[in-house]
Coordinates of C-alpha atoms in Angstrom, one line a residue:
X1 CA -21.0 -18.6 10.4
X2 CA -20.0 -17.5 13.9
X3 CA -20.2 -14.0 15.3
X4 CA -16.5 -13.2 14.6
X5 CA -16.8 -14.1 11.0
X6 CA -19.9 -11.9 10.7
X7 CA -18.1 -9.0 12.3
X8 CA -15.0 -9.5 10.1
X9 CA -17.2 -9.6 7.0
X10 CA -18.8 -6.3 8.1
X11 CA -15.4 -4.8 8.5
X12 CA -14.3 -6.0 5.1
X13 CA -17.4 -4.6 3.6
X14 CA -16.8 -1.2 5.2
X15 CA -13.2 -1.1 3.8
X16 CA -14.3 -2.2 0.3
X17 CA -17.0 0.5 0.4
X18 CA -14.7 3.2 1.7
X19 CA -13.7 6.4 -0.1
X20 CA -10.0 5.2 0.1
X21 CA -10.8 1.9 -1.6
X22 CA -13.0 3.6 -4.3
X23 CA -10.3 6.2 -5.0
X24 CA -7.6 3.5 -5.2
X25 CA -9.6 1.3 -7.6
X26 CA -10.6 4.2 -9.8
X27 CA -6.9 5.4 -10.1
X28 CA -5.8 1.8 -10.8
X29 CA -8.3 1.4 -13.5
X30 CA -7.2 4.6 -15.1
X31 CA -3.5 3.5 -14.9
X32 CA -4.4 0.2 -16.5
X33 CA -5.3 2.0 -19.7
X34 CA -1.5 2.6 -20.1
X35 CA 0.1 -0.9 -19.8
X36 CA 3.6 0.3 -20.2
X37 CA 3.2 2.9 -17.5
X38 CA 1.4 0.4 -15.3
X39 CA 4.4 -2.0 -15.7
X40 CA 6.8 0.8 -14.8
X41 CA 4.8 1.8 -11.8
X42 CA 4.7 -1.8 -10.7
X43 CA 8.4 -2.0 -10.8
X44 CA 8.7 1.2 -8.8
X45 CA 6.3 -0.2 -6.2
X46 CA 8.1 -3.5 -6.0
X47 CA 11.5 -1.8 -5.5
X48 CA 10.1 0.5 -2.8
X49 CA 8.5 -2.4 -1.0
X50 CA 11.5 -4.6 -1.1
X51 CA 14.0 -2.1 0.3
X52 CA 11.7 -1.3 3.2
X53 CA 12.1 -4.8 4.5
X54 CA 15.9 -5.0 4.1
X55 CA 17.4 -4.5 7.5
X56 CA 20.7 -3.6 5.8
X57 CA 19.3 -1.0 3.5
X58 CA 20.2 2.7 3.9
X59 CA 16.5 3.8 3.6
X60 CA 17.2 7.4 2.7
X61 CA 19.9 6.7 0.2
X62 CA 17.8 3.9 -1.4
X63 CA 14.7 6.1 -1.5
X64 CA 16.7 8.8 -3.2
X65 CA 18.2 6.4 -5.7
X66 CA 14.8 4.9 -6.6
X67 CA 13.1 8.3 -6.9
X68 CA 15.9 9.4 -9.3
X69 CA 15.7 6.2 -11.3
X70 CA 11.9 6.5 -11.7
X71 CA 11.8 10.3 -12.0
X72 CA 10.3 10.0 -15.5
X73 CA 7.1 8.5 -14.1
X74 CA 7.0 10.2 -10.8
X75 CA 6.3 13.5 -12.5
X76 CA 3.3 12.0 -14.3
X77 CA 0.0 13.3 -12.8
X78 CA -1.7 10.0 -13.2
X79 CA 1.1 8.1 -11.5
X80 CA 1.3 10.6 -8.6
X81 CA -2.5 10.5 -8.2
X82 CA -2.5 6.7 -8.2
X83 CA 0.4 6.5 -5.6
X84 CA -1.4 9.0 -3.4
X85 CA -4.6 7.0 -3.6
X86 CA -2.7 3.8 -2.8
X87 CA -0.9 5.5 0.1
X88 CA -4.3 6.5 1.6
X89 CA -5.8 3.1 1.1
X90 CA -2.7 1.4 2.7
X91 CA -2.9 3.8 5.6
X92 CA -6.4 2.8 6.3
X93 CA -5.5 -0.9 6.2
X94 CA -2.5 -0.2 8.4
X95 CA -4.5 1.7 10.9
X96 CA -7.0 -1.1 11.2
X97 CA -4.3 -3.7 11.5
X98 CA -2.5 -1.7 14.2
X99 CA -5.6 -1.2 16.2
X100 CA -6.5 -4.9 16.0
X101 CA -3.0 -6.0 16.9
X102 CA -2.6 -3.5 19.8
X103 CA -5.9 -4.7 21.3
X104 CA -4.8 -8.4 21.5
X105 CA -2.7 -9.9 24.3
X106 CA 0.0 -11.4 22.1
X107 CA 3.6 -11.0 23.2
X108 CA 5.7 -9.8 20.3
X109 CA 8.6 -8.4 22.4
X110 CA 10.9 -10.9 20.7
X111 CA 10.6 -8.9 17.5
X112 CA 12.2 -5.8 18.9
X113 CA 15.8 -5.1 18.6

């Protein structure tokens, strides 16, 4: 194993052993105790994810529509706690990814506009 792989493994270990990961896994395990609710949450997550990558989507309108459609689960404490834990965990991953990407000399100007 070369030095880069070793450092990457250390980074992965630090993420897996983080409070954000632990909270996410704990909340996911609790949610899995309610398969119907888990399935509904999965559909909500999938719909949110897909419209965020649709260049033609009206993000505010779509977000409002989805929140209205899934209002029955979004008021559930377990669901809101899970989504908050997921948001924190994803924020950690995004922060690491952005830091890594910004530190590299890779021209991605073609992706803008």
